[in-house]
Short mmCIF file of C-alpha atoms in Angstrom, two decimals:
data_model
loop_
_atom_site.label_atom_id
_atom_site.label_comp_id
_atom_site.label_asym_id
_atom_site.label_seq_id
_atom_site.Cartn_x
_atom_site.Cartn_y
_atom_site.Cartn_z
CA UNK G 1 -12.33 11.38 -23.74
CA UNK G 2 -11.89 7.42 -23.23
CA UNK G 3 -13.95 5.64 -20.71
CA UNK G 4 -11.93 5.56 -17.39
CA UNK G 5 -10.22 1.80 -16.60
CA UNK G 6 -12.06 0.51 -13.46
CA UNK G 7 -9.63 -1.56 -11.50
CA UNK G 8 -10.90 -3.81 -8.51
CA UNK G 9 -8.02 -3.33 -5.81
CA UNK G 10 -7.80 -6.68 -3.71
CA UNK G 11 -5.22 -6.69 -0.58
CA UNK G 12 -4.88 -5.60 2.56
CA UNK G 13 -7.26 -2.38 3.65
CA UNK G 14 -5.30 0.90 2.64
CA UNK G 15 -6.42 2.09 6.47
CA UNK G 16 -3.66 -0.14 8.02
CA UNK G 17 -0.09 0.49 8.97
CA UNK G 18 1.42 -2.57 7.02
CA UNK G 19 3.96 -2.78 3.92
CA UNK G 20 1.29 -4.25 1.40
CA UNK G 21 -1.06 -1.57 2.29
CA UNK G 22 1.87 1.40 2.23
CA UNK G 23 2.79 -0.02 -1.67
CA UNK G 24 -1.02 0.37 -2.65
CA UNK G 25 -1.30 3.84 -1.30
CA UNK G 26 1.79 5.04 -3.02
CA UNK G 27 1.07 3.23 -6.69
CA UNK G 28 -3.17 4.47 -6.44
CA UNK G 29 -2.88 7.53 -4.94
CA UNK G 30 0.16 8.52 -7.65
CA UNK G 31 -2.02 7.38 -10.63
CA UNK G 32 -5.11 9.35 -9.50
CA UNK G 33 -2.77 11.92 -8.78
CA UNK G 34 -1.09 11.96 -12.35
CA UNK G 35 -4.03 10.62 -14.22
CA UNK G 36 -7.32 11.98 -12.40
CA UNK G 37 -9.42 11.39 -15.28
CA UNK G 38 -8.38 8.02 -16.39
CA UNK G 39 -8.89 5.75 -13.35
CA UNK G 40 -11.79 4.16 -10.97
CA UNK G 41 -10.21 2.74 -8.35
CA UNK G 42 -12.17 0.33 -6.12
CA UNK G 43 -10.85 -1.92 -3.49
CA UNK G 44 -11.50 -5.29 -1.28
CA UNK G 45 -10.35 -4.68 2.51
CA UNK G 46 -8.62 -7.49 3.84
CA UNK G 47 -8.55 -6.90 7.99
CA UNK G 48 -10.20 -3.29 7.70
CA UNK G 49 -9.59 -1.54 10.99
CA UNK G 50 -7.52 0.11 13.41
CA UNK G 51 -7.61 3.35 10.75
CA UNK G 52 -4.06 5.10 10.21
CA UNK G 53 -5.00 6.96 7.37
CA UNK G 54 -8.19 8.03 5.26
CA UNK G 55 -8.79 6.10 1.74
CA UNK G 56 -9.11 7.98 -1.35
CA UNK G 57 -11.18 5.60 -3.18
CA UNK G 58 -14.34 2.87 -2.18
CA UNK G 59 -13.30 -0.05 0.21
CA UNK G 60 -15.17 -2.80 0.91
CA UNK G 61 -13.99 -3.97 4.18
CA UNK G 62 -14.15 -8.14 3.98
CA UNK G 63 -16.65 -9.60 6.91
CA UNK G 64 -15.96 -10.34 10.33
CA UNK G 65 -16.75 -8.97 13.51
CA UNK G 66 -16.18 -8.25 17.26
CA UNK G 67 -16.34 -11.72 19.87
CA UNK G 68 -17.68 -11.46 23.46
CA UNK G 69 -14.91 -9.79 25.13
CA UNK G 70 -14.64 -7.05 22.17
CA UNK G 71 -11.84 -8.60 20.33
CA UNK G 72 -11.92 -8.21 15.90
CA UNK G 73 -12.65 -11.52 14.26
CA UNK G 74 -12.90 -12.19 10.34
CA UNK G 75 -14.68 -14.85 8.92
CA UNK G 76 -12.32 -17.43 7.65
CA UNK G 77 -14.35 -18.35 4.27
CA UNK G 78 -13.81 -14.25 3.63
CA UNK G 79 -10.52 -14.03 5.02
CA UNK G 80 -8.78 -13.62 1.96
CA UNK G 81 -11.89 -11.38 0.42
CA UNK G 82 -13.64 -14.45 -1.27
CA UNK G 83 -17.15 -13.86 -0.46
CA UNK G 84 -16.80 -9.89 -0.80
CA UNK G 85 -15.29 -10.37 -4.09
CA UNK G 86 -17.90 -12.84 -5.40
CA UNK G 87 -20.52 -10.18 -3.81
CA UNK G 88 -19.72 -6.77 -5.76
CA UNK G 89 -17.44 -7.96 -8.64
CA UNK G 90 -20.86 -8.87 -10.74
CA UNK G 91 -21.76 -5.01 -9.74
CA UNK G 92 -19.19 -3.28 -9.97
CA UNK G 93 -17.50 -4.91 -13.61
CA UNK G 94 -14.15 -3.73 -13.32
CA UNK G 95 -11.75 -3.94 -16.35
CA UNK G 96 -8.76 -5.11 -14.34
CA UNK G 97 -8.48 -6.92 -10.84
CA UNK G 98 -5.27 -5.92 -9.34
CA UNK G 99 -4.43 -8.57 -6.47
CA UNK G 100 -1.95 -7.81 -4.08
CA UNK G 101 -0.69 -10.48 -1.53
CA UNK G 102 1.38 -14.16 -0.98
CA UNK G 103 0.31 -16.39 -3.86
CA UNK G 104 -1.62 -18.88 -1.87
CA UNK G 105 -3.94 -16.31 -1.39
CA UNK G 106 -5.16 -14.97 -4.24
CA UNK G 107 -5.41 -18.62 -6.10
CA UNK G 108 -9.36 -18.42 -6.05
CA UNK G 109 -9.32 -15.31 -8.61
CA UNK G 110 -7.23 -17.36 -10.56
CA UNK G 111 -10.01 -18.64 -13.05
CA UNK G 112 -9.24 -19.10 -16.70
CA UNK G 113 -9.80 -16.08 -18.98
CA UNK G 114 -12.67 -17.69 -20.82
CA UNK G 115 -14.44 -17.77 -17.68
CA UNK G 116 -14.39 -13.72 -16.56
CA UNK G 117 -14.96 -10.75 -18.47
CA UNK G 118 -12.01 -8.85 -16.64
CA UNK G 119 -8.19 -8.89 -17.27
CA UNK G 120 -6.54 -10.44 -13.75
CA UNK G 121 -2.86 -8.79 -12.55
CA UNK G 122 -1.32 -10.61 -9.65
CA UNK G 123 1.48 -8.38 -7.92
CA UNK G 124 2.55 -11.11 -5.79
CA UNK G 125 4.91 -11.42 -2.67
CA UNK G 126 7.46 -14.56 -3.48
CA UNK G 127 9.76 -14.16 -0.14
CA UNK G 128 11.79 -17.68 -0.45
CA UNK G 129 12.53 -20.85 -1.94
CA UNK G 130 11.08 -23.36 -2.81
CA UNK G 131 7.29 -22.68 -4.17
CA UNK G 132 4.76 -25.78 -4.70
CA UNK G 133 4.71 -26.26 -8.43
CA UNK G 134 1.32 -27.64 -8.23
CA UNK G 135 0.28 -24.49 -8.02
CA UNK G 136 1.47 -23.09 -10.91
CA UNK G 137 -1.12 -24.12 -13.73
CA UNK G 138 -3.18 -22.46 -11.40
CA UNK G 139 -1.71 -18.72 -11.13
CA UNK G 140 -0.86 -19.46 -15.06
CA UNK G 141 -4.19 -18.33 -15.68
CA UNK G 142 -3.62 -14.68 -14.63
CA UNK G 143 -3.20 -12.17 -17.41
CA UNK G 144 0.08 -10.73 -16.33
CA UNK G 145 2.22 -11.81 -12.61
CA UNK G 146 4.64 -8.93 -11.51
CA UNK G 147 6.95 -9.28 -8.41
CA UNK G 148 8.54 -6.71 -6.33
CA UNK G 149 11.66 -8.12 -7.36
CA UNK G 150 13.97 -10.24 -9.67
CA UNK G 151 14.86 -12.64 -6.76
CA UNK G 152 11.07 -12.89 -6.61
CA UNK G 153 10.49 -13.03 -10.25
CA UNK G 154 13.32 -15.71 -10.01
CA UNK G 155 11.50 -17.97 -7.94
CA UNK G 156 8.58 -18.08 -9.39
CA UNK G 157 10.44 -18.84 -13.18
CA UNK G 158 12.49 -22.00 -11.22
CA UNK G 159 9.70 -23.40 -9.14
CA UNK G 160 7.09 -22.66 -11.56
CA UNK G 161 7.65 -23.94 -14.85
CA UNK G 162 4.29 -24.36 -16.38
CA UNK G 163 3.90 -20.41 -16.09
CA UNK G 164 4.32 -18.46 -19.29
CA UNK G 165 7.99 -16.91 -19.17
CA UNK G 166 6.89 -13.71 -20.85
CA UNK G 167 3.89 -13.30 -18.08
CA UNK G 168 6.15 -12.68 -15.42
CA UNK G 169 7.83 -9.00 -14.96
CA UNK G 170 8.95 -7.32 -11.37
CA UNK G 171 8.81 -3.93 -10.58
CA UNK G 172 9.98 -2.29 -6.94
CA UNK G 173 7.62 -0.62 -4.94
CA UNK G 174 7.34 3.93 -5.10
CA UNK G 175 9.92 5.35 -3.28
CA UNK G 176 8.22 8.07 -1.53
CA UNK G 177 11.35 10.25 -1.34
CA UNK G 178 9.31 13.30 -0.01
CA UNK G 179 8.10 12.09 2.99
CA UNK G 180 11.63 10.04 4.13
CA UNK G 181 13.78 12.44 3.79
CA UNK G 182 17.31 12.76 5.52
CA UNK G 183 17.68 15.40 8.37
CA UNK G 184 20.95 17.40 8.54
CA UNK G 185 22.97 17.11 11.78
CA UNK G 186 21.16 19.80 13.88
CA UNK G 187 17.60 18.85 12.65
CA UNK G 188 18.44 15.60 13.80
CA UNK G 189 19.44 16.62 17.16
CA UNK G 190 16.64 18.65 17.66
CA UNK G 191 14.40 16.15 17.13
CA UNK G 192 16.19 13.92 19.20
CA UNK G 193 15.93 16.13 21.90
CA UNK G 194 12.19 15.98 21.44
CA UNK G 195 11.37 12.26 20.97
CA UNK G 196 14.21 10.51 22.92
CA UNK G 197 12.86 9.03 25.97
CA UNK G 198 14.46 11.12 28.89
CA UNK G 199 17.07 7.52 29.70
CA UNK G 200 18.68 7.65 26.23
CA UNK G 201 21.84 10.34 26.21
CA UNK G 202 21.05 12.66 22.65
CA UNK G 203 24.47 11.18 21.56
CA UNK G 204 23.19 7.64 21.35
CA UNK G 205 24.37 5.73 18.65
CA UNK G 206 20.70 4.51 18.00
CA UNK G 207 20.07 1.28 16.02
CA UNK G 208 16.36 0.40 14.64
CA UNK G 209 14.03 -2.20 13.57
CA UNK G 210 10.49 -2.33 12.13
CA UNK G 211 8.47 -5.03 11.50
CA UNK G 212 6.37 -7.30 12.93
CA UNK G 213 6.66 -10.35 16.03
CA UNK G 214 6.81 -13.16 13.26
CA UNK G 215 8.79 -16.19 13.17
CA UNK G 216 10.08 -15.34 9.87
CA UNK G 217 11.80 -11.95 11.05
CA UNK G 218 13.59 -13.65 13.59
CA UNK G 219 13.92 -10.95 16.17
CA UNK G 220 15.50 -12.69 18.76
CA UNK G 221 19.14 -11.74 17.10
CA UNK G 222 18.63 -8.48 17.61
CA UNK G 223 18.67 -9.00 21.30
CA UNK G 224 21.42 -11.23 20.68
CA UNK G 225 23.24 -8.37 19.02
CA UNK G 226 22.82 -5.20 21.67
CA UNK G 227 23.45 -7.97 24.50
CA UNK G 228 27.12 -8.69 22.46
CA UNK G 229 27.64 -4.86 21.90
CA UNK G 230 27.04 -3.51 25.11
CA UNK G 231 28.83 -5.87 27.14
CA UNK G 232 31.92 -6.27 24.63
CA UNK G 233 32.02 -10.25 25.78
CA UNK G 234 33.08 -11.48 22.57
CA UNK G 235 36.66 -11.23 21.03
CA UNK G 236 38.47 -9.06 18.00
CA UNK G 237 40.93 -10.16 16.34
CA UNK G 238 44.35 -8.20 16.12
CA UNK G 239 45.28 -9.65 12.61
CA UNK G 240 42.03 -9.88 10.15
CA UNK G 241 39.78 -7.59 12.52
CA UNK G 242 36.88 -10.87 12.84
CA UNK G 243 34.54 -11.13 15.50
CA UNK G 244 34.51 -14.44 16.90
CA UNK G 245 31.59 -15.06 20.09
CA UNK G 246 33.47 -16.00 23.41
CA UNK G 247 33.56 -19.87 23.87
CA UNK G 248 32.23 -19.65 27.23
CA UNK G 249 28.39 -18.59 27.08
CA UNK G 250 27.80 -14.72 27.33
CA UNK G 251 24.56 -15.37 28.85
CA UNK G 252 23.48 -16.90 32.20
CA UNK G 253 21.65 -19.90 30.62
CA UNK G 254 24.33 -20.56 28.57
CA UNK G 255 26.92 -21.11 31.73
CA UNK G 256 24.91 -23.16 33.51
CA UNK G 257 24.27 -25.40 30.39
CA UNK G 258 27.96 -25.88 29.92
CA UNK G 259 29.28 -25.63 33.79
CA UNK G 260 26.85 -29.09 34.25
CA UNK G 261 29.37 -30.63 31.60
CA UNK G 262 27.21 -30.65 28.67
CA UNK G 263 28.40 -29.79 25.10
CA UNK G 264 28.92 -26.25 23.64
CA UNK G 265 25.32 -24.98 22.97
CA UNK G 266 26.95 -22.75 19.73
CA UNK G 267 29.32 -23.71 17.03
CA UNK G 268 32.66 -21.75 18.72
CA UNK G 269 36.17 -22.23 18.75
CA UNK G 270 37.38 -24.70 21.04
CA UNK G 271 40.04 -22.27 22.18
CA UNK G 272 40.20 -18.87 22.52
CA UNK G 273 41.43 -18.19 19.03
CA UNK G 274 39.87 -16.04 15.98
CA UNK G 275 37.14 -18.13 14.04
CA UNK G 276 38.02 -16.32 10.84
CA UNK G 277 41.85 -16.81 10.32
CA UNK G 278 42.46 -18.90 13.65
CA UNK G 279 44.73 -16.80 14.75
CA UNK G 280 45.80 -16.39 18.95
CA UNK G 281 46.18 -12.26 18.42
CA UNK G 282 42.66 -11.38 19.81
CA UNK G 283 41.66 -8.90 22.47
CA UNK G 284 38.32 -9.12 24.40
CA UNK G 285 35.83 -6.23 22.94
CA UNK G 286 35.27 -3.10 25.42
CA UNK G 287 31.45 -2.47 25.65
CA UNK G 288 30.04 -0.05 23.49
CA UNK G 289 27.99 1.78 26.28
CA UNK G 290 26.24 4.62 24.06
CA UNK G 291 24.35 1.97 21.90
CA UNK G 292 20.97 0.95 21.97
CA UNK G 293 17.92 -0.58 20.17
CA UNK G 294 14.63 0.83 18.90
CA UNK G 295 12.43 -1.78 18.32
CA UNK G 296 9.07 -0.71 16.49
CA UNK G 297 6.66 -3.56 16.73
CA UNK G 298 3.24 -3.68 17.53
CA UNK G 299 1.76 -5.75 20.68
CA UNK G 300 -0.30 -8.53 19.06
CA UNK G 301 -2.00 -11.86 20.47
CA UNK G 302 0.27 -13.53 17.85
CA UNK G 303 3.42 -12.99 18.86
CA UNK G 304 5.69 -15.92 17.77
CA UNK G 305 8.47 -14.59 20.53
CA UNK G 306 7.60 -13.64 23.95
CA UNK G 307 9.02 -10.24 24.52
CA UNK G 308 10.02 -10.27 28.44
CA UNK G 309 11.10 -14.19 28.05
CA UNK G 310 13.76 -12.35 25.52
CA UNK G 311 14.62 -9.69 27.39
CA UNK G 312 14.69 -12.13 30.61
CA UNK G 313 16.98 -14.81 28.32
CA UNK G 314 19.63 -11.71 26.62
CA UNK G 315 19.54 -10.07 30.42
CA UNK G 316 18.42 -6.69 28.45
CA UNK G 317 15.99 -4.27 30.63
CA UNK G 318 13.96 -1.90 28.46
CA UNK G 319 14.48 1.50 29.86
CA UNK G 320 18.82 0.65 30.21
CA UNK G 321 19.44 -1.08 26.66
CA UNK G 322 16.16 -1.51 24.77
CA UNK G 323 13.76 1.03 24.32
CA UNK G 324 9.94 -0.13 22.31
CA UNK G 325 7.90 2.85 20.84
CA UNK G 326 5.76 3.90 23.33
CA UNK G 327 2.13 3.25 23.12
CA UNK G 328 2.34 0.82 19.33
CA UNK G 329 -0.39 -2.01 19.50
CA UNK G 330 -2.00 -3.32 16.66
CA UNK G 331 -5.01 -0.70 17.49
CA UNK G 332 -2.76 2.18 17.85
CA UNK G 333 -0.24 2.43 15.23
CA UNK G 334 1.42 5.23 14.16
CA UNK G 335 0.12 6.83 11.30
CA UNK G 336 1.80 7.65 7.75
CA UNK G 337 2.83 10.97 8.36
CA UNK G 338 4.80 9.84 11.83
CA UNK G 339 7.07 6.89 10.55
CA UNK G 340 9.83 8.83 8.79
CA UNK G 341 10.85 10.81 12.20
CA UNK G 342 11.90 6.99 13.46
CA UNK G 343 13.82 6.60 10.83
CA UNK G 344 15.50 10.08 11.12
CA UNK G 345 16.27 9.41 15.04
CA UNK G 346 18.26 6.29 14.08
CA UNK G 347 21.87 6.15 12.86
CA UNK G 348 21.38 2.97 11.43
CA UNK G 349 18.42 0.30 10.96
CA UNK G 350 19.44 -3.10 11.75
CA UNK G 351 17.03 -5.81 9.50
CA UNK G 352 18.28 -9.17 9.78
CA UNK G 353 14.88 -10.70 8.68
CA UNK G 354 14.68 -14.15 7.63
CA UNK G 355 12.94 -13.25 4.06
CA UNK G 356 10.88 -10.37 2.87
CA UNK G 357 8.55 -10.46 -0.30
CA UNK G 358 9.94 -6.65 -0.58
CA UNK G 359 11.06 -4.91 2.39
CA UNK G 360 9.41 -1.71 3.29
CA UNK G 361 11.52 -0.65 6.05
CA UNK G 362 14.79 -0.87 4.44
CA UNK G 363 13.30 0.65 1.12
CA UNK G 364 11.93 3.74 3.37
CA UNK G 365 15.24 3.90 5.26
CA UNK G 366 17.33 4.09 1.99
CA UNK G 367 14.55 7.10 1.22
CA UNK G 368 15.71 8.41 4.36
CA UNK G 369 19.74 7.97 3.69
CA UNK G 370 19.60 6.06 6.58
CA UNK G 371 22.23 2.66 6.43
CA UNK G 372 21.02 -0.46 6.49
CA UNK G 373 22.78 -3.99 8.17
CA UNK G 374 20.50 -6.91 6.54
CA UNK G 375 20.97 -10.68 5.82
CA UNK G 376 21.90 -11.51 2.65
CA UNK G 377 18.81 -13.42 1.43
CA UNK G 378 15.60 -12.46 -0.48
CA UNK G 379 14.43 -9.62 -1.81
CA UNK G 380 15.10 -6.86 0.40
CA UNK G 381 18.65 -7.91 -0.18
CA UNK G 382 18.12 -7.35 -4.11
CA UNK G 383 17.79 -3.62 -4.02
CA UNK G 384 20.25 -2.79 -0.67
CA UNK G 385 22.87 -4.56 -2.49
CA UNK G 386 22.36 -2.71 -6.08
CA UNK G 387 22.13 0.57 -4.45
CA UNK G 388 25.44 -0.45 -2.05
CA UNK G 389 23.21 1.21 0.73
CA UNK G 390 24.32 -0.99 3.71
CA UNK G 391 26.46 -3.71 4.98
CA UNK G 392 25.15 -7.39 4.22
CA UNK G 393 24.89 -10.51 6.76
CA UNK G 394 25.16 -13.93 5.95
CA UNK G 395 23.94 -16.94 7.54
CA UNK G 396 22.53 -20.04 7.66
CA UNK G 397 19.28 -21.28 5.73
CA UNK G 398 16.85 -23.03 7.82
CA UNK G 399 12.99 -24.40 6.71
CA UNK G 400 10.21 -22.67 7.69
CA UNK G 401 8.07 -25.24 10.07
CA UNK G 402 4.66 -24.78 7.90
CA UNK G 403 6.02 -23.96 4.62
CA UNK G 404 9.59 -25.18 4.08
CA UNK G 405 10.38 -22.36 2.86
CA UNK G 406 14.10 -20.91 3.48
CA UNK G 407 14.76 -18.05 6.27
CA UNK G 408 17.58 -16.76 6.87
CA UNK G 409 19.09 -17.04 10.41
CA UNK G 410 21.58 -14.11 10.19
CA UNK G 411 25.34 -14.89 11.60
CA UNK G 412 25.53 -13.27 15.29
CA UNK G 413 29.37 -12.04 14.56
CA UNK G 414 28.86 -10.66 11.36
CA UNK G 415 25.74 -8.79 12.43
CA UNK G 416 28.58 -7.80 14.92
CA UNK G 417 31.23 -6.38 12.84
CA UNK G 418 28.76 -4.63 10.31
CA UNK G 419 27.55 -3.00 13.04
CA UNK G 420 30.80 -1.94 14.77
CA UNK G 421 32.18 -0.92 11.17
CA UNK G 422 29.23 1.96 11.37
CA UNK G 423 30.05 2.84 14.71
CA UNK G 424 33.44 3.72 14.63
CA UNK G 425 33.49 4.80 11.19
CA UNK G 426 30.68 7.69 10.85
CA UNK G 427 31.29 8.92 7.77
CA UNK G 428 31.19 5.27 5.84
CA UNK G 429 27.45 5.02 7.42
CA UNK G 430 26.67 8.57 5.58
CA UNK G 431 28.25 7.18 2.64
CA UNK G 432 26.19 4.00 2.62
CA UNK G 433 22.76 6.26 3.46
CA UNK G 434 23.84 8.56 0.77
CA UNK G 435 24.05 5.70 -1.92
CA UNK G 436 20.98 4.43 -0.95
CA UNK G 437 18.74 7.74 -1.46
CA UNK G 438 20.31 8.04 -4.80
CA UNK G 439 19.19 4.81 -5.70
CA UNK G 440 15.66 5.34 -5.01
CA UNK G 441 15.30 8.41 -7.27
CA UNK G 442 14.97 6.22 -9.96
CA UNK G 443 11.65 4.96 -8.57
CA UNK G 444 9.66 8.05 -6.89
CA UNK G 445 5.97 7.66 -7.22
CA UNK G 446 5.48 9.68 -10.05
CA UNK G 447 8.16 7.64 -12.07
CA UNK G 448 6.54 4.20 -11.20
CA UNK G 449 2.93 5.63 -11.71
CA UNK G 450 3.63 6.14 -15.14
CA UNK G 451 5.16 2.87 -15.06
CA UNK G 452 2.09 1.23 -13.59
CA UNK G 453 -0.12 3.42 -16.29
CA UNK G 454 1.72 1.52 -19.13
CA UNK G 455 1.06 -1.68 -17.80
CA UNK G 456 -2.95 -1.16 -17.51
CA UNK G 457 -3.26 1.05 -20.74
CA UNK G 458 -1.77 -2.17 -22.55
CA UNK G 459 -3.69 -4.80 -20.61
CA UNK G 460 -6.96 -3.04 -20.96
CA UNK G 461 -6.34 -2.83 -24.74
CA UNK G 462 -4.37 -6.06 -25.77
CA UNK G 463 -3.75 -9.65 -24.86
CA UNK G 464 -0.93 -8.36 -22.35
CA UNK G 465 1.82 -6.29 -21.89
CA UNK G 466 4.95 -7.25 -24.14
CA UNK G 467 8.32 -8.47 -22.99
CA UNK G 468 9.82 -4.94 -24.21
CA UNK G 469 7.06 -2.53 -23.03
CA UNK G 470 7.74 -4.22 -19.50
CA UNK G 471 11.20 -3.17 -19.49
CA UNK G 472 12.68 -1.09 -16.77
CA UNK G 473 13.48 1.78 -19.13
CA UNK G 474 9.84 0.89 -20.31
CA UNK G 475 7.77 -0.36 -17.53
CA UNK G 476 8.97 -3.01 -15.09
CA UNK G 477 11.97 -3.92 -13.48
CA UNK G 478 13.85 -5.81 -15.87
CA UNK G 479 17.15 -4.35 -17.63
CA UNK G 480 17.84 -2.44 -14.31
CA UNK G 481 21.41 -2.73 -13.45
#
């Protein structure tokens, strides 16, 4: 029997309830699964606490600690797992480091080949355009770079150009179709009769999000959204069915604004007439009264939006329109097992994020045959579109203040329409779920373990994987269609 490949795991702790950590449990725990006597697994923890699950191989949590009042801290020169890596890579000699995470990063493992005796795979989140291309010489010395998606892999060929073409592959995260799974119609009420809180009728028509309070997911339009919905103060038009926002503010800050004579604070009509087609046929929307939000998002110190200051500026009371999971901080996340009942409360998850490296939520939701509303933008939007599992957004492209790179800020009235095209037109949102669980049978875990086994057998035993081998139908993502 051949000596088993070692692979150093670097990324964020596979204890924690985020997306990078939920794509290395799948790939790992699939290839020791499929391959028990072929693999040592071994991993870095990046911000290891706050268990939601128990690891199946070594971590080696990265250093920090707890301040004077009890709060986590981790040192900044480890923060990334620099010093942890530096400490047991010389022990442990791994045949392959597998680094998981936004490019910037990782760039420290990035040493030329001559100068380490293991073979270096980046999986690597590229979420927007552009990418510093001063950086690429840099990353160019990794053995092999693999996205989580052709947008991705995209980016990184445009912005990048002193990166070897044939180094760069994508390949979508496991679909872990056995654990989201669809419920039929009375499962799903009973469970709704369990798990709603006691405010919400069991009829609801129940949209969700996941994710985190970041800048980049801007959140605040899904309180924009609901506020629209359930008060119907917007317009339809009779002739090309458009939503078109009211020209006089929906909300109270918006009326005073504009009653002190001050401009429009929103690009509207300067009549009441359809922004699509301009035509005068329009009716005022009736609320929808039976829908609400879910929001799943843990309480953090960095929040980039203030949650009452939103509820206080939409005029949205949690407990009448919004409802947050009960009980989700940071420190007391749900755990693996409990995240695919959300998704089977919902009739529909609404992710109008600004930019996603991949896009766990709407991946598991598709699992789940659950349809999907989502801005058109970045990677996420890759794979809903293919699988025609949900109704896209567009937008407008603004810079991200640190980066300059390009979020999406998803159009209010289309987010609007997709949603009311779901609502009064069940069967097109079963439709739209079913496409989207068919999709993701072409990537369960056991189909991109074997996937993932290619790609280390080959960079263990040559100079790196070929532009063929890396093929969908071979390994990666590429002739996918």
């Amino acid at each position: 029997m051949s000596q088993k490949i070692k692979i150093l795991i670097i990324t964020e702790s596979p204890i924690l309830p985020t997306g990078m950590a939920e794509v290395i449990r799948l790939i790992f725990a699939a290839l020791l699964d499929k391959y028990p006597d072929q693999y040592e697994f071994h991993q870095v923890g990046l911000f290891h606490s706050y268990a939601v699950t128990k690891p199946r191989w070594p971590v080696y949590p990265t250093k920090g600690g707890k301040d004077k009042d009890g709060r986590l801290f981790f040192l900044t020169d480890d923060l990334n797992g620099q010093r942890t890596f530096q400490e047991i890579s010389p022990k442990l000699k791994p045949d392959i480091v597998f680094a998981h995470n936004d490019p910037q990063r990782i760039l420290y493992l990035c040493t030329p080949p001559a100068q380490r005796l293991n073979k270096l795979l980046l999986y690597v989140n590229f979420d927007g355009l552009p990418f510093p291309p001063d950086q690429g010489p840099i990353l160019n010395n990794a053995d092999l770079i693999v996205t989580l998606s052709a947008f991705s892999k995209r980016i990184v060929l445009s912005c990048l150009p002193t990166i070897t073409p044939d180094k760069v592959h994508y390949l979508y995260s496991p679909a872990d179709i056995a654990r989201f799974r669809p419920l039929s119609e009375s499962e799903k009420m009973e469970l709704r009769n369990r798990a709603l809180p006691q405010w919400m009728p069991s009829s609801a028509f129940l949209l969700g999000w996941i994710g985190r309070n970041q800048w980049r997911k801007q959140i605040w339009i899904l309180y924009s959204v609901i506020r629209y919905l359930r008060t119907g103060d917007y317009l339809v038009c009779h002739d090309c069915g458009r939503v078109s926002l009211r020209r006089r503010g929906a909300l109270p800050s918006q009326r005073i604004h504009e009653s002190c004579g001050n401009p429009q604070s929103e690009d509207r009509p300067r009549s009441e007439v359809c922004s699509g087609c301009g035509s005068a046929r329009f009716e005022k929307a009736a609320p929808v009264s039976d829908v609400f939000l879910w929001i799943h998002m843990p309480d953090e110190p960095s929040q980039d939006w203030d949650k009452s200051w939103l509820e206080r500026q939409f005029d949205l009371r949690p407990g009448r329109d919004i409802h947050y999971t009960e009980g989700h901080k940071v420190e007391t996340c749900r755990t693996p097992s409990d995240m695919p009942a959300l998704y089977q409360l919902w009739d529909c998850l609404l992710y109008l994020s600004g930019g996603e490296g991949f896009g766990m939520p709407a991946w598991e939701a598709m699992c789940s045959a659950l349809p999907v509303i989502y801005t058109n933008y970045s990677s996420h939007a890759e794979f809903l579109t293919k699988a025609n599992a949900s109704l896209p957004v567009g937008g407008m492209l603004q810079p991200e203040k640190r980066t300059c790179i390009w979020r999406m800020v998803a159009d209010v009235s289309q987010a609007i329409e997709a949603v009311r095209k779901i609502y009064f037109d069940r069967e097109l949102g079963k439709t739209l779920g079913s496409n989207g669980r068919s999709f993701v049978q072409q990537y369960t875990p056991e189909i991109q373990a074997e996937r993932w086994h290619r790609i280390f057998q080959q960079l263990r035993s040559s100079d790196q994987p070929s532009r063929k081998s890396c093929s969908q139908s071979g390994v990666c993502g590429e002739t996918h269609t």
